[in-house]
mmCIF file of C-alpha atoms and ligand atoms in Angstrom:
data_model
loop_
_atom_site.group_PDB
_atom_site.id
_atom_site.type_symbol
_atom_site.label_atom_id
_atom_site.label_comp_id
_atom_site.label_asym_id
_atom_site.label_seq_id
_atom_site.Cartn_x
_atom_site.Cartn_y
_atom_site.Cartn_z
ATOM 1 C CA MET A 36 1.046 98.320 -6.518
ATOM 2 C CA ARG A 37 -2.198 99.084 -4.858
ATOM 3 C CA LEU A 38 -2.165 96.640 -2.215
ATOM 4 C CA GLN A 39 1.607 97.635 -1.682
ATOM 5 C CA SER A 40 0.452 100.948 -1.144
ATOM 6 C CA SER A 41 -2.389 100.283 1.394
ATOM 7 C CA ALA A 42 -0.034 97.884 3.281
ATOM 8 C CA GLY A 43 2.327 100.799 3.715
ATOM 9 C CA ARG A 44 -0.594 102.997 4.820
ATOM 10 C CA ALA A 45 -1.705 99.884 7.517
ATOM 11 C CA LEU A 46 1.962 99.865 8.742
ATOM 12 C CA LEU A 47 2.262 103.477 9.105
ATOM 13 C CA LEU A 48 -1.109 103.313 11.197
ATOM 14 C CA VAL A 49 0.352 100.600 13.343
ATOM 15 C CA ALA A 50 3.535 103.081 14.046
ATOM 16 C CA LEU A 51 1.609 105.348 15.084
ATOM 17 C CA LEU A 52 -0.621 103.768 17.457
ATOM 18 C CA LEU A 53 2.551 101.939 19.006
ATOM 19 C CA PRO A 54 3.950 103.506 22.251
ATOM 20 C CA LEU A 55 6.446 105.978 21.683
ATOM 21 C CA PRO A 56 9.656 104.435 21.576
ATOM 22 C CA PRO A 57 12.133 105.118 24.615
ATOM 23 C CA GLY A 58 13.799 108.627 24.486
ATOM 24 C CA GLU A 59 10.760 109.812 22.765
ATOM 25 C CA GLY A 60 8.908 112.460 25.027
ATOM 26 C CA ARG A 61 11.887 113.138 27.142
ATOM 27 C CA GLY A 62 14.178 115.527 24.258
ATOM 28 C CA GLU A 63 11.910 116.265 21.484
ATOM 29 C CA GLY A 64 9.718 119.080 21.527
ATOM 30 C CA SER A 65 8.005 120.326 24.935
ATOM 31 C CA THR A 66 8.109 118.080 28.280
ATOM 32 C CA SER A 67 6.702 118.855 31.237
ATOM 33 C CA ALA A 68 10.102 120.196 32.993
ATOM 34 C CA ASN A 69 10.053 122.614 30.542
ATOM 35 C CA LYS A 70 6.777 124.210 31.979
ATOM 36 C CA HIS A 71 8.429 125.155 34.908
ATOM 37 C CA PRO A 72 9.145 129.148 34.615
ATOM 38 C CA SER A 73 12.768 129.197 33.385
ATOM 39 C CA PRO A 74 14.898 132.133 34.754
ATOM 40 C CA ASN A 75 15.345 135.324 32.787
ATOM 41 C CA LEU A 76 18.648 134.954 31.310
ATOM 42 C CA ALA A 77 19.496 138.448 31.637
ATOM 43 C CA THR A 78 19.629 138.649 35.302
ATOM 44 C CA ALA A 79 19.838 135.214 36.293
ATOM 45 C CA LYS A 80 23.109 133.447 38.429
ATOM 46 C CA ILE A 81 24.885 131.152 36.293
ATOM 47 C CA ILE A 82 26.996 128.516 38.137
ATOM 48 C CA ASP A 83 29.576 126.540 36.578
ATOM 49 C CA LEU A 84 29.244 122.725 37.046
ATOM 50 C CA SER A 85 32.228 121.835 34.861
ATOM 51 C CA HIS A 86 35.572 120.929 36.121
ATOM 52 C CA PRO A 87 38.266 122.325 34.659
ATOM 53 C CA PHE A 88 40.302 119.709 32.123
ATOM 54 C CA ASP A 89 44.072 119.668 33.018
ATOM 55 C CA GLU A 90 46.520 116.887 34.565
ATOM 56 C CA LYS A 91 44.781 116.344 37.410
ATOM 57 C CA THR A 92 41.653 115.266 36.190
ATOM 58 C CA ILE A 93 40.362 112.186 37.025
ATOM 59 C CA TYR A 94 39.613 109.258 34.669
ATOM 60 C CA TRP A 95 38.323 105.572 35.254
ATOM 61 C CA PRO A 96 41.261 103.731 36.901
ATOM 62 C CA THR A 97 41.343 101.548 33.927
ATOM 63 C CA SER A 98 41.408 104.473 31.371
ATOM 64 C CA PRO A 99 44.964 104.033 29.108
ATOM 65 C CA SER A 100 45.203 107.759 29.154
ATOM 66 C CA SER A 101 44.026 110.917 30.573
ATOM 67 C CA PHE A 102 43.629 114.313 29.348
ATOM 68 C CA LYS A 103 46.560 115.734 27.541
ATOM 69 C CA LEU A 104 47.216 119.591 26.373
ATOM 70 C CA GLU A 105 50.185 119.898 23.444
ATOM 71 C CA LYS A 106 51.394 123.317 22.658
ATOM 72 C CA LEU A 107 51.650 123.975 18.935
ATOM 73 C CA ALA A 108 52.159 127.063 19.375
ATOM 74 C CA TYR A 109 52.689 130.318 21.918
ATOM 75 C CA GLY A 110 54.498 133.552 21.419
ATOM 76 C CA ASP A 111 55.195 136.651 19.274
ATOM 77 C CA THR A 112 55.239 136.066 15.812
ATOM 78 C CA PRO A 113 57.164 137.921 13.268
ATOM 79 C CA GLY A 114 54.088 139.422 11.940
ATOM 80 C CA GLY A 115 54.188 141.343 15.158
ATOM 81 C CA TYR A 116 51.232 139.552 16.807
ATOM 82 C CA PHE A 117 50.696 137.049 19.448
ATOM 83 C CA TYR A 118 49.563 133.515 18.505
ATOM 84 C CA SER A 119 48.970 130.598 20.442
ATOM 85 C CA SER A 120 47.475 127.500 19.692
ATOM 86 C CA PHE A 121 47.263 123.621 21.330
ATOM 87 C CA ALA A 122 45.707 120.614 20.733
ATOM 88 C CA PHE A 123 44.048 118.475 23.155
ATOM 89 C CA CYS A 124 43.504 114.483 23.503
ATOM 90 C CA THR A 125 41.109 112.704 26.125
ATOM 91 C CA PRO A 126 39.440 109.876 26.747
ATOM 92 C CA GLU A 127 35.656 110.433 26.121
ATOM 93 C CA HIS A 128 34.805 109.038 29.963
ATOM 94 C CA GLY A 129 37.193 111.237 32.602
ATOM 95 C CA GLY A 130 36.226 114.486 34.089
ATOM 96 C CA THR A 131 32.909 116.481 33.927
ATOM 97 C CA HIS A 132 31.346 114.295 30.758
ATOM 98 C CA LEU A 133 28.208 113.234 29.722
ATOM 99 C CA ASP A 134 27.618 109.194 29.054
ATOM 100 C CA ALA A 135 25.818 108.824 25.652
ATOM 101 C CA PRO A 136 23.192 106.046 25.664
ATOM 102 C CA ILE A 137 25.580 103.945 23.148
ATOM 103 C CA HIS A 138 27.801 103.870 25.946
ATOM 104 C CA PHE A 139 25.839 100.766 27.716
ATOM 105 C CA SER A 140 23.083 100.274 24.872
ATOM 106 C CA LYS A 141 23.395 98.604 21.518
ATOM 107 C CA THR A 142 20.781 100.899 20.165
ATOM 108 C CA GLY A 143 21.026 104.158 22.045
ATOM 109 C CA ARG A 144 21.966 107.155 20.879
ATOM 110 C CA THR A 145 25.654 108.407 20.476
ATOM 111 C CA VAL A 146 26.352 111.905 21.950
ATOM 112 C CA ASP A 147 25.858 113.717 18.659
ATOM 113 C CA GLN A 148 22.262 112.261 18.268
ATOM 114 C CA VAL A 149 21.343 113.154 22.308
ATOM 115 C CA PRO A 150 18.585 116.312 21.501
ATOM 116 C CA VAL A 151 20.062 119.266 22.439
ATOM 117 C CA ARG A 152 16.113 119.971 24.113
ATOM 118 C CA GLN A 153 16.495 117.344 26.753
ATOM 119 C CA LEU A 154 20.094 118.818 27.617
ATOM 120 C CA ILE A 155 18.213 121.940 28.709
ATOM 121 C CA ALA A 156 15.786 121.331 31.124
ATOM 122 C CA SER A 157 14.355 122.489 34.588
ATOM 123 C CA ALA A 158 16.443 120.871 37.266
ATOM 124 C CA VAL A 159 15.931 118.984 40.726
ATOM 125 C CA VAL A 160 18.788 118.567 43.245
ATOM 126 C CA ILE A 161 18.352 115.428 45.789
ATOM 127 C CA ASP A 162 20.705 115.621 48.801
ATOM 128 C CA ILE A 163 21.871 112.532 49.872
ATOM 129 C CA SER A 164 25.495 114.167 51.242
ATOM 130 C CA LYS A 165 24.337 113.349 55.351
ATOM 131 C CA LYS A 166 23.761 109.669 54.336
ATOM 132 C CA ALA A 167 26.653 109.531 51.901
ATOM 133 C CA GLU A 168 29.033 110.985 54.817
ATOM 134 C CA ALA A 169 28.384 107.959 57.139
ATOM 135 C CA ASP A 170 28.255 105.409 54.324
ATOM 136 C CA ALA A 171 30.776 105.821 51.086
ATOM 137 C CA ASP A 172 28.705 103.091 49.162
ATOM 138 C CA TYR A 173 25.724 105.129 49.738
ATOM 139 C CA ARG A 174 23.022 104.210 46.973
ATOM 140 C CA LEU A 175 20.043 106.892 46.468
ATOM 141 C CA THR A 176 16.419 104.699 47.034
ATOM 142 C CA ALA A 177 13.182 105.003 45.713
ATOM 143 C CA GLU A 178 11.984 105.754 49.025
ATOM 144 C CA ASP A 179 14.705 108.531 49.088
ATOM 145 C CA VAL A 180 12.968 109.822 45.809
ATOM 146 C CA ARG A 181 9.481 109.761 47.123
ATOM 147 C CA VAL A 182 10.544 112.015 50.408
ATOM 148 C CA PHE A 183 11.808 114.107 47.918
ATOM 149 C CA GLU A 184 8.896 114.600 46.198
ATOM 150 C CA LYS A 185 6.813 114.737 49.118
ATOM 151 C CA ALA A 186 8.581 117.938 50.149
ATOM 152 C CA HIS A 187 8.790 119.190 46.344
ATOM 153 C CA GLY A 188 6.016 117.627 44.440
ATOM 154 C CA PRO A 189 6.464 114.907 41.543
ATOM 155 C CA ILE A 190 9.274 115.006 39.152
ATOM 156 C CA ALA A 191 8.211 116.407 35.857
ATOM 157 C CA VAL A 192 8.726 114.025 33.028
ATOM 158 C CA GLY A 193 12.342 115.455 31.054
ATOM 159 C CA THR A 194 13.498 116.786 34.582
ATOM 160 C CA ILE A 195 17.176 116.607 34.560
ATOM 161 C CA VAL A 196 17.920 115.132 38.115
ATOM 162 C CA LEU A 197 21.157 116.132 39.778
ATOM 163 C CA LEU A 198 22.331 113.917 42.937
ATOM 164 C CA ARG A 199 24.301 115.968 45.384
ATOM 165 C CA THR A 200 26.428 113.670 47.262
ATOM 166 C CA GLY A 201 29.077 116.312 48.686
ATOM 167 C CA TRP A 202 31.850 114.526 46.788
ATOM 168 C CA GLY A 203 32.491 117.575 44.581
ATOM 169 C CA LYS A 204 34.446 118.815 47.475
ATOM 170 C CA ARG A 205 37.137 115.611 47.401
ATOM 171 C CA TRP A 206 37.872 116.885 43.741
ATOM 172 C CA PRO A 207 40.617 116.409 42.677
ATOM 173 C CA ASP A 208 41.956 113.720 45.308
ATOM 174 C CA ARG A 209 41.947 110.498 43.560
ATOM 175 C CA LYS A 210 41.942 108.298 46.368
ATOM 176 C CA ARG A 211 39.228 110.683 48.137
ATOM 177 C CA TYR A 212 37.058 110.678 45.180
ATOM 178 C CA LEU A 213 37.182 106.928 43.692
ATOM 179 C CA GLY A 214 38.011 105.234 47.523
ATOM 180 C CA ASP A 215 40.970 104.084 46.136
ATOM 181 C CA ASP A 216 43.781 105.110 43.697
ATOM 182 C CA THR A 217 45.468 101.987 42.586
ATOM 183 C CA PRO A 218 46.115 102.563 38.622
ATOM 184 C CA GLY A 219 44.750 99.895 36.491
ATOM 185 C CA ASP A 220 42.401 98.552 39.154
ATOM 186 C CA ALA A 221 39.001 99.553 39.320
ATOM 187 C CA SER A 222 37.732 96.617 42.139
ATOM 188 C CA HIS A 223 38.009 98.708 45.303
ATOM 189 C CA LEU A 224 35.970 101.784 44.570
ATOM 190 C CA HIS A 225 33.854 103.431 47.258
ATOM 191 C CA PHE A 226 31.569 106.452 46.262
ATOM 192 C CA PRO A 227 27.587 106.872 46.743
ATOM 193 C CA SER A 228 25.284 107.029 43.926
ATOM 194 C CA TYR A 229 21.976 106.142 42.495
ATOM 195 C CA GLY A 230 20.339 102.878 43.652
ATOM 196 C CA ARG A 231 18.541 100.529 41.008
ATOM 197 C CA GLU A 232 14.965 100.905 42.214
ATOM 198 C CA ALA A 233 15.513 104.792 42.283
ATOM 199 C CA ALA A 234 17.098 104.322 38.915
ATOM 200 C CA GLU A 235 13.956 102.660 37.687
ATOM 201 C CA LEU A 236 11.357 104.957 39.466
ATOM 202 C CA LEU A 237 12.995 107.987 37.999
ATOM 203 C CA VAL A 238 13.638 106.537 33.940
ATOM 204 C CA ARG A 239 10.534 104.408 33.703
ATOM 205 C CA GLU A 240 8.108 106.151 35.833
ATOM 206 C CA ARG A 241 9.140 109.781 35.964
ATOM 207 C CA LYS A 242 10.554 109.832 32.458
ATOM 208 C CA VAL A 243 13.673 112.264 33.349
ATOM 209 C CA GLY A 244 15.466 113.823 30.754
ATOM 210 C CA ALA A 245 18.778 112.562 32.443
ATOM 211 C CA LEU A 246 20.155 111.916 35.511
ATOM 212 C CA GLY A 247 23.861 113.709 37.083
ATOM 213 C CA LEU A 248 25.851 113.805 39.894
ATOM 214 C CA ASP A 249 29.128 114.833 41.755
ATOM 215 C CA THR A 250 30.733 111.837 41.704
ATOM 216 C CA ALA A 251 32.775 109.431 38.805
ATOM 217 C CA SER A 252 29.772 107.486 37.804
ATOM 218 C CA ILE A 253 25.771 107.224 38.338
ATOM 219 C CA ASP A 254 26.365 103.328 39.624
ATOM 220 C CA TYR A 255 28.271 103.580 43.143
ATOM 221 C CA GLY A 256 31.942 102.435 43.387
ATOM 222 C CA PRO A 257 31.420 98.502 44.197
ATOM 223 C CA SER A 258 29.260 98.257 41.172
ATOM 224 C CA THR A 259 30.123 95.610 38.528
ATOM 225 C CA ASP A 260 26.994 95.097 36.516
ATOM 226 C CA PHE A 261 26.611 98.918 35.899
ATOM 227 C CA ILE A 262 22.770 98.522 36.472
ATOM 228 C CA VAL A 263 22.040 102.133 36.705
ATOM 229 C CA HIS A 264 23.899 102.693 33.548
ATOM 230 C CA GLN A 265 21.818 99.979 31.760
ATOM 231 C CA ILE A 266 18.453 101.000 33.131
ATOM 232 C CA ALA A 267 19.265 104.704 32.397
ATOM 233 C CA LEU A 268 21.281 104.331 28.770
ATOM 234 C CA GLY A 269 18.822 101.870 27.616
ATOM 235 C CA ALA A 270 16.272 104.112 28.312
ATOM 236 C CA GLN A 271 17.827 106.911 25.852
ATOM 237 C CA VAL A 272 18.399 108.794 29.151
ATOM 238 C CA PRO A 273 22.464 109.968 29.398
ATOM 239 C CA GLY A 274 24.507 110.736 32.602
ATOM 240 C CA LEU A 275 25.674 113.584 33.764
ATOM 241 C CA GLU A 276 29.383 112.353 35.576
ATOM 242 C CA ASN A 277 31.491 114.262 37.737
ATOM 243 C CA LEU A 278 29.696 117.299 38.108
ATOM 244 C CA ALA A 279 31.376 120.638 40.225
ATOM 245 C CA ASN A 280 29.427 122.794 42.820
ATOM 246 C CA LEU A 281 26.218 120.785 43.284
ATOM 247 C CA ASP A 282 26.194 122.423 46.549
ATOM 248 C CA GLN A 283 25.069 126.034 45.188
ATOM 249 C CA VAL A 284 22.241 124.629 43.184
ATOM 250 C CA PRO A 285 18.993 124.826 44.764
ATOM 251 C CA GLU A 286 16.562 121.645 44.867
ATOM 252 C CA MET A 287 14.310 123.475 42.704
ATOM 253 C CA GLY A 288 14.150 125.742 40.278
ATOM 254 C CA ALA A 289 17.360 125.969 38.742
ATOM 255 C CA TRP A 290 17.617 125.266 34.984
ATOM 256 C CA ILE A 291 20.785 123.210 33.331
ATOM 257 C CA ILE A 292 22.191 123.721 30.181
ATOM 258 C CA ALA A 293 24.366 120.612 29.375
ATOM 259 C CA LEU A 294 26.063 120.464 26.132
ATOM 260 C CA PRO A 295 28.859 117.841 25.444
ATOM 261 C CA MET A 296 31.191 118.209 22.707
ATOM 262 C CA LYS A 297 29.719 117.028 19.524
ATOM 263 C CA ILE A 298 31.592 113.672 18.711
ATOM 264 C CA ALA A 299 29.986 112.044 15.867
ATOM 265 C CA GLY A 300 29.660 108.444 16.750
ATOM 266 C CA GLY A 301 31.083 109.265 20.068
ATOM 267 C CA SER A 302 30.176 107.178 23.322
ATOM 268 C CA GLY A 303 30.241 110.308 25.370
ATOM 269 C CA GLY A 304 32.355 113.281 25.645
ATOM 270 C CA PRO A 305 33.470 116.666 27.747
ATOM 271 C CA LEU A 306 30.396 118.352 29.022
ATOM 272 C CA ARG A 307 30.251 122.024 29.912
ATOM 273 C CA ILE A 308 27.297 122.177 31.663
ATOM 274 C CA VAL A 309 25.831 125.299 33.552
ATOM 275 C CA ALA A 310 23.076 125.792 36.000
ATOM 276 C CA VAL A 311 20.839 128.810 35.521
ATOM 277 C CA VAL A 312 19.215 129.843 38.895
ATOM 278 C CA GLY A 313 16.986 132.992 39.047
ATOM 279 C CA ARG A 314 17.216 135.636 41.354
HETATM 280 ZN ZN1 ZN B 227 31.261 107.983 31.385
#
């Protein structure tokens, strides 16, 4: 008994001395991103970064279904009051949504396990819209991140990084947004996103809280290995995809509130995300 309990204490000591597992320090408790002054919610401008869910909502070409809203009731009742109610059905990964770490990582958190603290943080917006306009397959480079940091200072731990590609304006035109609108075929897609080295720098060195953008994926259209998903989700860093209105969010100073539907065990889900900008 005595030996077991001292062995237990030794194990606990070792666990305390080991480096924190991936994900720790990004979402639990205070992070450097939270030390940025937060805007006053009473007077701040709130920008809606979610596209509506409807029959035009864009899903991955191989998705077996899309958003469905079924009317259960709508109209005046015998009781004299109006009543309406609907049922909705959607794959997790379509429209404005969150990729939970388990989407590409066996040991990743499910959507209900992502700490909400990680999803409410100060943000930076990195603009690659000019480069993406010239090259639809443009990927953010580590150098782009360093240039951004030279102008704005280092990206703090826990920051929600948003990539502005200009693609939000193409929504909901499937062909222009995804680069191809062939149903069931995801092999001819073209749109910009994060690149591998930039993702490694942001996730492993800067320890950011989330990677978001205004295209369909945190990997660019032609990707077949989804390496940015592997890097980010493998480190408990969620993706925020198909964001709207990023042109209205300043490069520095905004706070993000990105709360997905709390699907127990889910690999992602519909996301209502807003930017809070002081004024
Ligand atoms: Zn997704």
